[in-house]
PDB file of C-alpha atoms in Angstrom:
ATOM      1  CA  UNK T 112     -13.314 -20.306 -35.219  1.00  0.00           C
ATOM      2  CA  UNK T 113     -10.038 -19.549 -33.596  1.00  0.00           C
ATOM      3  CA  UNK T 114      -9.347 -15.963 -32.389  1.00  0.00           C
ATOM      4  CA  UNK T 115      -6.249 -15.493 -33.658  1.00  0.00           C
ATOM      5  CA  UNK T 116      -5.577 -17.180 -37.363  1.00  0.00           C
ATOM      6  CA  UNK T 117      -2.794 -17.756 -39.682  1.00  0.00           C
ATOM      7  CA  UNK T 118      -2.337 -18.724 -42.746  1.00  0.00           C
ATOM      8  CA  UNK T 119      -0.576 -20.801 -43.968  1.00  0.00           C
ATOM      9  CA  UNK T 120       0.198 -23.863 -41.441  1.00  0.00           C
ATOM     10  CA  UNK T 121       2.582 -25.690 -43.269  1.00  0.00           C
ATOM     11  CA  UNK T 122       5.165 -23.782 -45.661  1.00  0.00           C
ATOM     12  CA  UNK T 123       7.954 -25.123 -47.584  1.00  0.00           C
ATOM     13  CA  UNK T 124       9.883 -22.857 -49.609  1.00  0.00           C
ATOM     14  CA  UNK T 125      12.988 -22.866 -51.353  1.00  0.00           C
ATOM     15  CA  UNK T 126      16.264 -20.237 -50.583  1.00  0.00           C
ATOM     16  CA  UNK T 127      15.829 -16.921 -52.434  1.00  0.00           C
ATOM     17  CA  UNK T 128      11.963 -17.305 -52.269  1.00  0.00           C
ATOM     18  CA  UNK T 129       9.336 -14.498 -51.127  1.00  0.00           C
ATOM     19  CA  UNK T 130       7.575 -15.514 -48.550  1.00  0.00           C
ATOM     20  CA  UNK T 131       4.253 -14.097 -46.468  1.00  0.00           C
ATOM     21  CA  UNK T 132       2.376 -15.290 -43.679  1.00  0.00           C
ATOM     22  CA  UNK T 133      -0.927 -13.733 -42.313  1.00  0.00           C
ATOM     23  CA  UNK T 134      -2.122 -12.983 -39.217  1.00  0.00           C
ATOM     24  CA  UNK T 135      -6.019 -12.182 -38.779  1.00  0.00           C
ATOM     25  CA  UNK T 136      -7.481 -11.666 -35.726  1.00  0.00           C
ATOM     26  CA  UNK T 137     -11.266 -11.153 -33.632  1.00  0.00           C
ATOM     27  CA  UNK T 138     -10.590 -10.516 -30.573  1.00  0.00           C
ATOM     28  CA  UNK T 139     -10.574  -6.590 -31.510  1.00  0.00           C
ATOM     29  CA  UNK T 140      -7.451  -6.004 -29.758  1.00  0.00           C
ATOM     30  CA  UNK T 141      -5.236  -3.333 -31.182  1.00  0.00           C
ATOM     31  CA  UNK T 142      -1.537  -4.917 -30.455  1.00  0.00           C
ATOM     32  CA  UNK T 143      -0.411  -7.720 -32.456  1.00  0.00           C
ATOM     33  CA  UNK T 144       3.068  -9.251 -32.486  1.00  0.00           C
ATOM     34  CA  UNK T 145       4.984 -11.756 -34.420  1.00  0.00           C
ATOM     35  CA  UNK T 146       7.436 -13.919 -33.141  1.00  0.00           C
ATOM     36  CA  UNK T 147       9.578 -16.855 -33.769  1.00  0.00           C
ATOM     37  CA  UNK T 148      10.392 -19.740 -31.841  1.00  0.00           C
ATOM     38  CA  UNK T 149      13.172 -22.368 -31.961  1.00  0.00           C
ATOM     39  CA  UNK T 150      13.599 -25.578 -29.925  1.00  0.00           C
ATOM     40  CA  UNK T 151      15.643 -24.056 -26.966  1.00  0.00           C
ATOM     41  CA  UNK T 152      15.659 -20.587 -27.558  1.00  0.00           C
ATOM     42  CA  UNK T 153      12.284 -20.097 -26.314  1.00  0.00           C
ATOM     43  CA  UNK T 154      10.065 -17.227 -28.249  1.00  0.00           C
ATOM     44  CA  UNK T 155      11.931 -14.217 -29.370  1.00  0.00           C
ATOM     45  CA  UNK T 156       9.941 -11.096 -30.859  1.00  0.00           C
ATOM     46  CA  UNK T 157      10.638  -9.748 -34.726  1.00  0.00           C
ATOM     47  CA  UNK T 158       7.737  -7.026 -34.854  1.00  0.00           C
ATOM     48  CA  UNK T 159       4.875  -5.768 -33.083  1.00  0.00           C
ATOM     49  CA  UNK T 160       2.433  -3.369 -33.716  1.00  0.00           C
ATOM     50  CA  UNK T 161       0.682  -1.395 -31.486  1.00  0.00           C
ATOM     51  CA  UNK T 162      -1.836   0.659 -34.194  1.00  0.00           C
ATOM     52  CA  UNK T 163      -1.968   0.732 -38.009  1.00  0.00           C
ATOM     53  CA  UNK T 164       0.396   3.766 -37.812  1.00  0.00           C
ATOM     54  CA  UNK T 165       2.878   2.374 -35.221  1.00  0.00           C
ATOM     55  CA  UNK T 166       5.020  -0.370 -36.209  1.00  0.00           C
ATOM     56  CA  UNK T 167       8.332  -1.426 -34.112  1.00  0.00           C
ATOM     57  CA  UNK T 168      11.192  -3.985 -34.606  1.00  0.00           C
ATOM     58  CA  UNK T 169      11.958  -6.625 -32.260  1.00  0.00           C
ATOM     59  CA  UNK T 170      15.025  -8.398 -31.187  1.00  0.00           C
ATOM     60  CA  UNK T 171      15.512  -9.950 -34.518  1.00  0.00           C
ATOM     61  CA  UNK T 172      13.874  -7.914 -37.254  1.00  0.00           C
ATOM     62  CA  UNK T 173      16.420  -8.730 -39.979  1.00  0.00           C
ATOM     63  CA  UNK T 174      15.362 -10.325 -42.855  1.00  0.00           C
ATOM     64  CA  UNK T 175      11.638  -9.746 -42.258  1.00  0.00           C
ATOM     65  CA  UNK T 176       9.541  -7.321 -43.048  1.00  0.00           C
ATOM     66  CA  UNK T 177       5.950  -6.750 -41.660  1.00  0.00           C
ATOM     67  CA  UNK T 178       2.797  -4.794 -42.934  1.00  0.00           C
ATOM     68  CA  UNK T 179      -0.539  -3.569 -40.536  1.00  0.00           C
ATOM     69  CA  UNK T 180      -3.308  -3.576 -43.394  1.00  0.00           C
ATOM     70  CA  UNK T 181      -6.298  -2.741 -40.942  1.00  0.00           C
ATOM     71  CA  UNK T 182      -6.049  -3.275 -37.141  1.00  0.00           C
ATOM     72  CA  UNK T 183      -7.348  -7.020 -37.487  1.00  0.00           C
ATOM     73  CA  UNK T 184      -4.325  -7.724 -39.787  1.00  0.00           C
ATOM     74  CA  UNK T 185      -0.849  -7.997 -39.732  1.00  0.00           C
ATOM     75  CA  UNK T 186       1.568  -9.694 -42.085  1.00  0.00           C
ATOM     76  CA  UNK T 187       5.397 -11.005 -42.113  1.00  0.00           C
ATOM     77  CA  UNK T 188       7.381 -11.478 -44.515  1.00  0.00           C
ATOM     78  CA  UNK T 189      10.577 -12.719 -45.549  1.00  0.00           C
ATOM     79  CA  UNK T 190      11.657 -10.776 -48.562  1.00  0.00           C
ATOM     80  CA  UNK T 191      14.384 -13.418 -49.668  1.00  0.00           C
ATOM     81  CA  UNK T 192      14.184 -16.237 -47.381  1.00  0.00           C
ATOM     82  CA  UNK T 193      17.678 -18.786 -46.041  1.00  0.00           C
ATOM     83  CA  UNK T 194      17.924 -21.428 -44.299  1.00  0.00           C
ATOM     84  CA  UNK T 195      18.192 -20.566 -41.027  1.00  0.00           C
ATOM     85  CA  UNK T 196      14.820 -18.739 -41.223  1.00  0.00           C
ATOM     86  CA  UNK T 197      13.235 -22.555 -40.568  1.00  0.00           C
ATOM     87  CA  UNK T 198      11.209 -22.045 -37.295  1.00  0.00           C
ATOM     88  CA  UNK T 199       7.887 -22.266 -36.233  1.00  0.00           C
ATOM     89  CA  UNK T 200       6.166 -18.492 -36.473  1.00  0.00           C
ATOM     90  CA  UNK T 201       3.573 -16.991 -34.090  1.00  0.00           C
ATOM     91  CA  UNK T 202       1.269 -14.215 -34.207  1.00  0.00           C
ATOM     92  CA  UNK T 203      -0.152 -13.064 -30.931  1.00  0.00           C
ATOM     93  CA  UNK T 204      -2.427  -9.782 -29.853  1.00  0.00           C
ATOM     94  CA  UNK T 205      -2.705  -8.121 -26.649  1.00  0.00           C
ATOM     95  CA  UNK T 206      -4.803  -5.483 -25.183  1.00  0.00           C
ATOM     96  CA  UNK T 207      -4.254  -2.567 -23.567  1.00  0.00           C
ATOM     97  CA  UNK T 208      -7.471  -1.988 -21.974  1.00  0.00           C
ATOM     98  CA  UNK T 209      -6.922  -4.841 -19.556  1.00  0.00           C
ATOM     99  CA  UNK T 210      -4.461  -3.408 -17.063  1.00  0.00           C
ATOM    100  CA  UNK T 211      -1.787  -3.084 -19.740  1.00  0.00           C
ATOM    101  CA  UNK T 212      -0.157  -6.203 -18.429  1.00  0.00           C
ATOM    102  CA  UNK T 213       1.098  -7.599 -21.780  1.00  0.00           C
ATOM    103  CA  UNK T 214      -0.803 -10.718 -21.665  1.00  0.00           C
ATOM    104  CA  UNK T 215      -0.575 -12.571 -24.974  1.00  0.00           C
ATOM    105  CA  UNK T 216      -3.304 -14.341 -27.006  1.00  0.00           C
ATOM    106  CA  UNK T 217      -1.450 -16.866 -29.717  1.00  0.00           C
ATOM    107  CA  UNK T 218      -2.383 -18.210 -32.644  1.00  0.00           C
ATOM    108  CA  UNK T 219      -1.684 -21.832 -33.717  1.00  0.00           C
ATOM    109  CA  UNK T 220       1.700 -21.157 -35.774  1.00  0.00           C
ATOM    110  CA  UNK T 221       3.106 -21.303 -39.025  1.00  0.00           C
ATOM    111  CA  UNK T 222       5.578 -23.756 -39.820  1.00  0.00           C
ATOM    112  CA  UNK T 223       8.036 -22.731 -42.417  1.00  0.00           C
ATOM    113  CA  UNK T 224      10.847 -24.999 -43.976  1.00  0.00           C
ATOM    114  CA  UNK T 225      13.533 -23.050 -46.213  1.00  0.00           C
ATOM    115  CA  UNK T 226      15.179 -25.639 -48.545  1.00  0.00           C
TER     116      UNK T 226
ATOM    117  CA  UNK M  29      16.125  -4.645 -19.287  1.00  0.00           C
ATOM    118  CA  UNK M  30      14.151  -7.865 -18.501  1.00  0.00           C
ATOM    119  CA  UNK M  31      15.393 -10.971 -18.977  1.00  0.00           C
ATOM    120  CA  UNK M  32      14.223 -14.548 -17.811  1.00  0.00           C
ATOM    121  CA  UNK M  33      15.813 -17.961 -16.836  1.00  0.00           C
ATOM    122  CA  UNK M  34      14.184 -21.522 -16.871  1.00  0.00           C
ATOM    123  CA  UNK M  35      17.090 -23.808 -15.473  1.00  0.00           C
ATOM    124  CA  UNK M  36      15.602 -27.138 -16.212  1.00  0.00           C
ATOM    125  CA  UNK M  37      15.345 -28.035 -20.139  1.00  0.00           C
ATOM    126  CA  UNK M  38      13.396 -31.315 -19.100  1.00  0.00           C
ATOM    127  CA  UNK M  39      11.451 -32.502 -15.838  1.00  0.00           C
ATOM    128  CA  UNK M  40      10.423 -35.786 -15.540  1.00  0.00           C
ATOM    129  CA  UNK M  41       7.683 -36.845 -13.179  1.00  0.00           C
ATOM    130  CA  UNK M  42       5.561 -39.744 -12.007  1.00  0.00           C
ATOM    131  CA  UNK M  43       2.063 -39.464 -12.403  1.00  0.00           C
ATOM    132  CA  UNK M  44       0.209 -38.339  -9.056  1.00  0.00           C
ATOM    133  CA  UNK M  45       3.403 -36.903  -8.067  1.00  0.00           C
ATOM    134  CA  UNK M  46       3.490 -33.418  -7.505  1.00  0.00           C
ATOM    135  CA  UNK M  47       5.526 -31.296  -9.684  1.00  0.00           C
ATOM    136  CA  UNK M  48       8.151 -27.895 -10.380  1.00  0.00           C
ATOM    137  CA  UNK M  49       8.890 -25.954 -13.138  1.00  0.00           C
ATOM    138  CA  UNK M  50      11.404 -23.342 -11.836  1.00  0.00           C
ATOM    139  CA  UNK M  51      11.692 -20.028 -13.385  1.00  0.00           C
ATOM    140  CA  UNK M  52      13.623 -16.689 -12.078  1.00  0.00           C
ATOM    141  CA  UNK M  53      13.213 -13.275 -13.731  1.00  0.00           C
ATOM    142  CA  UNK M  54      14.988  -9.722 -13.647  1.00  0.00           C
ATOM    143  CA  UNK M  55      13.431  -6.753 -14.148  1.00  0.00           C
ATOM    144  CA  UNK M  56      14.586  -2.704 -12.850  1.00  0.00           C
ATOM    145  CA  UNK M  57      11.431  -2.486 -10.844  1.00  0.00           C
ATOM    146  CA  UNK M  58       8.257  -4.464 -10.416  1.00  0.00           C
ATOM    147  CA  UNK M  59       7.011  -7.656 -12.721  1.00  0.00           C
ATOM    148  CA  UNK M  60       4.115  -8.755 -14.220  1.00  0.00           C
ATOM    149  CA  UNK M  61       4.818 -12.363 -14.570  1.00  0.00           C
ATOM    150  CA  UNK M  62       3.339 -15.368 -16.825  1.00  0.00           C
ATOM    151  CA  UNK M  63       3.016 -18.902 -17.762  1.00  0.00           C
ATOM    152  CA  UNK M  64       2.241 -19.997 -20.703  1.00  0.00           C
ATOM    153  CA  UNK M  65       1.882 -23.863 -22.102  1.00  0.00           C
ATOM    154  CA  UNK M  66       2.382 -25.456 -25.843  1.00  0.00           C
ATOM    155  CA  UNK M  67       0.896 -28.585 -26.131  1.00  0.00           C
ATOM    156  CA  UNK M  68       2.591 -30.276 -29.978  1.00  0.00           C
ATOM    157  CA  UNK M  69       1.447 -28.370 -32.466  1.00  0.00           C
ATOM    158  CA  UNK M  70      -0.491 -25.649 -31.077  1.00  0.00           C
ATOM    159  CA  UNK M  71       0.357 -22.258 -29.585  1.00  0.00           C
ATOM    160  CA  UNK M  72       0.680 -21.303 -26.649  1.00  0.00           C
ATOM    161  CA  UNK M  73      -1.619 -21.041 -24.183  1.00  0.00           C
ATOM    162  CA  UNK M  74      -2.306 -18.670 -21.290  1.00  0.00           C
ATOM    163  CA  UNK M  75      -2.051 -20.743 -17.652  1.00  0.00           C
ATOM    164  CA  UNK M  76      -1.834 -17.784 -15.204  1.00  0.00           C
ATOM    165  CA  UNK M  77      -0.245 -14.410 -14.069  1.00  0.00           C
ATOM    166  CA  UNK M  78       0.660 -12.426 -11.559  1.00  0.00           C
ATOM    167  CA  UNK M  79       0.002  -8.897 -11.240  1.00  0.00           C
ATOM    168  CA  UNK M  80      -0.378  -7.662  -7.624  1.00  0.00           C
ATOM    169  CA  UNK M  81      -1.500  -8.917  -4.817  1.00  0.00           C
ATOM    170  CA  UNK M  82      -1.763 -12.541  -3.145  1.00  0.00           C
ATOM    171  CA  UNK M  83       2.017 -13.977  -3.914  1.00  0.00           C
ATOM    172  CA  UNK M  84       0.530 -17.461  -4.625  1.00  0.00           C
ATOM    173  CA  UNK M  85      -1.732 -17.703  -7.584  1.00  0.00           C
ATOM    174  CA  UNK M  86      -4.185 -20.118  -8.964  1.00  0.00           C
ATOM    175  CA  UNK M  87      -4.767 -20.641 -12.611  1.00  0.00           C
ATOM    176  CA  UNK M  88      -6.273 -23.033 -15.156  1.00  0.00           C
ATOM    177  CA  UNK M  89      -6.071 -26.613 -14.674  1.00  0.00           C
ATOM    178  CA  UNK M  90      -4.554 -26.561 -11.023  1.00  0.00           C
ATOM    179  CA  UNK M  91      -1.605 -25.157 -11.942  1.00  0.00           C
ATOM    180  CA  UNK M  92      -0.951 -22.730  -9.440  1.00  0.00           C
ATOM    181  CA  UNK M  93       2.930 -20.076  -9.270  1.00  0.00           C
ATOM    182  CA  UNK M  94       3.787 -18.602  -6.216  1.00  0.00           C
ATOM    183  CA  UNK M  95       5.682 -15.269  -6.678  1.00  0.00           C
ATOM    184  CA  UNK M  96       8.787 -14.351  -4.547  1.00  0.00           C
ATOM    185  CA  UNK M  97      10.685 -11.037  -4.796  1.00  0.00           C
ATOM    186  CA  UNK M  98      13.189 -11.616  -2.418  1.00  0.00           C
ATOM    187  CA  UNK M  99      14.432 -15.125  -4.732  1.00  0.00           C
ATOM    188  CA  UNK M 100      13.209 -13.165  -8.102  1.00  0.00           C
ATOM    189  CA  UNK M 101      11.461 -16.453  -8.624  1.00  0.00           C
ATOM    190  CA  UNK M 102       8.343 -17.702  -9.923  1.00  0.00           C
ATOM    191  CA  UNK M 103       7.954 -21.116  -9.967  1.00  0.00           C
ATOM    192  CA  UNK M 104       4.766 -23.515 -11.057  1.00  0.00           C
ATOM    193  CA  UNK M 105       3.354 -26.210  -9.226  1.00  0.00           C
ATOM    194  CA  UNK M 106       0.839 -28.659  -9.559  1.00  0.00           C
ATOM    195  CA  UNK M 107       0.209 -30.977  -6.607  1.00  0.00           C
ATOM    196  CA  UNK M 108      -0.802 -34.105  -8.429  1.00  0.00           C
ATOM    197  CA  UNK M 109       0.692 -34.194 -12.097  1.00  0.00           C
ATOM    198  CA  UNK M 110      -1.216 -36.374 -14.591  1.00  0.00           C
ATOM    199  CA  UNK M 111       0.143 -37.588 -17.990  1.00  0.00           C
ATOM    200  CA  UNK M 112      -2.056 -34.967 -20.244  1.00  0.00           C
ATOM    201  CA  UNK M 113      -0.035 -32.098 -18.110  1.00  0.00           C
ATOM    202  CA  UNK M 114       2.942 -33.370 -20.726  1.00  0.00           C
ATOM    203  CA  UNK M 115       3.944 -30.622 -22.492  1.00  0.00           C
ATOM    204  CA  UNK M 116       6.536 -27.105 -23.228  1.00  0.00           C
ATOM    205  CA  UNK M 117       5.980 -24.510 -20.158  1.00  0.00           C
ATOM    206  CA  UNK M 118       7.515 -20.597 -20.821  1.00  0.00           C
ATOM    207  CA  UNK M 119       7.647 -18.521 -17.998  1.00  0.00           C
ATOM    208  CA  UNK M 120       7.479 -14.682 -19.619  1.00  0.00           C
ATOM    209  CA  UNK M 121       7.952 -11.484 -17.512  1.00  0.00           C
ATOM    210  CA  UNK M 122       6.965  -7.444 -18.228  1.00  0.00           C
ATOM    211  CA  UNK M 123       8.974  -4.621 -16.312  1.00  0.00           C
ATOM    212  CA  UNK M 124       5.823  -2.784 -15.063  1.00  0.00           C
ATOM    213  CA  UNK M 125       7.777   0.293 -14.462  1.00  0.00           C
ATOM    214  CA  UNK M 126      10.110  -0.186 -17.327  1.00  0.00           C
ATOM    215  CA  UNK M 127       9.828   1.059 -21.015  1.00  0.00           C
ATOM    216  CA  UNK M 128       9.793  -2.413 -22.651  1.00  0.00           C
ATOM    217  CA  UNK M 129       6.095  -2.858 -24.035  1.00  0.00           C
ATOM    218  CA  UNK M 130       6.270  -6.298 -24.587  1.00  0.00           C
ATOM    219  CA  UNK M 131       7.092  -9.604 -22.936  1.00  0.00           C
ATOM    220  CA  UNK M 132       9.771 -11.597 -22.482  1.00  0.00           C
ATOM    221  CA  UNK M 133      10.164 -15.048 -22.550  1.00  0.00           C
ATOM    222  CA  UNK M 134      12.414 -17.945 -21.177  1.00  0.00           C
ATOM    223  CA  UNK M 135      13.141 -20.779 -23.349  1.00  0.00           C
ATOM    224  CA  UNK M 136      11.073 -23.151 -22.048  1.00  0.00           C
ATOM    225  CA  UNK M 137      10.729 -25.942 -20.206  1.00  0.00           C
ATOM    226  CA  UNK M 138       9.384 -29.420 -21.256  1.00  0.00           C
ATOM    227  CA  UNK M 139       7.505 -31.587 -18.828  1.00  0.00           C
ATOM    228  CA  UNK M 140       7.201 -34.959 -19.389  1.00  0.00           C
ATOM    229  CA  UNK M 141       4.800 -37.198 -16.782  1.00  0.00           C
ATOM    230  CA  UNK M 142       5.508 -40.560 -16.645  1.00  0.00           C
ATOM    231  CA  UNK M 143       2.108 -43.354 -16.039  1.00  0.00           C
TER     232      UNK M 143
END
């Protein structure tokens, strides 16, 4: 099993829709981010989470919203998604005890289509 | 703040050819540097950092970056590209003195080797 999961894959969704996607992890770490990537823009950071109680926005937080239900989980979501929310999603987790470097461990993505 | 620059969307090489993926990086003091790799549809994947220390360094699959402050560059090699080393390369960078607790990443590079 992978250490990082999310669910779902595959999304499509229509404009005006509620959206989630979840982020579970193993690896025990207590940092977990979410980003988005588009083709040429490279990875840019919405939220991150460093405990259950502390919760931060990224460079492009609007629109989304994000919840830290125990430190293994950590959900986005878009509360009334557009268009130009279509991306490819990433959760990753990092931990601090290692140096504090900021390495990243990703999971596999979420694809979501808004129609 | 900390910002990153792949030049090269695309680099095409031959197969058994050795190969570059450039990256630069600006920070206010001292990096911790990164390279990640996406094969299609997957995440990414952790190829190697630099922290302190030796300025050339060896990671997974004979990818190897060498770090140089003076050119704020970071580059990855590979002596002898094969066709399975086809794939998106992000170079990310962390101000280790700075008070940005994440990473940043450059928008990627896809390398494409040729049989």
């Amino acid at each position: 099993d992978a250490d990082v999961t999310q669910t779902p894959r595959n999304r499509i969704t229509k404009t005006g829709k509620r959206i989630m996607l979840e982020c579970s992890q193993t690896k025990g770490h207590d940092r977990m981010y979410w980003y988005r990537q588009d083709p040429g823009l490279g990875l840019q950071l919405i939220y991150y989470s460093f405990d259950v109680k502390d919760i931060n926005k990224g460079e492009i937080s609007d629109g989304y919203s994000v919840s830290r239900q125990a430190q293994a989980k950590f959900s986005l979501s878009l509360e009334s998604a557009i268009p130009n929310q279509t991306a490819l999603y990433f959760c990753a987790t990092s931990d601090p005890g290692t140096g504090d470097t900021g390495e990243l461990f990703f999971g596999e993505g979420s694809r979501l289509t808004v129609l | 703040a900390q910002s990153v620059a792949q030049p090269e969307d695309q680099v095409n090489v031959a197969e058994g050819n050795p190969l570059t993926v450039k990256c630069t990086y600006s920070v206010s003091g001292n990096p911790y540097l990164f390279w990640y790799v996406q094969y299609p549809n997957r995440g990414l994947q952790f190829l190697l950092k630099y922290i302190t220390g030796d300025n050339l360094v060896k990671g997974s699959y004979g990818f190897e970056a060498e770090f140089n402050k003076s050119q704020t560059s970071f580059h990855l090699k590979k002596p002898s590209a094969l066709v399975s080393d086809s794939a998106l390369y992000f170079c990310a960078v962390r101000d280790r003195t700075g008070s940005a607790r994440q990473l940043t990443f450059g928008s990627g590079t896809q390398l494409t080797v040729l049989p």
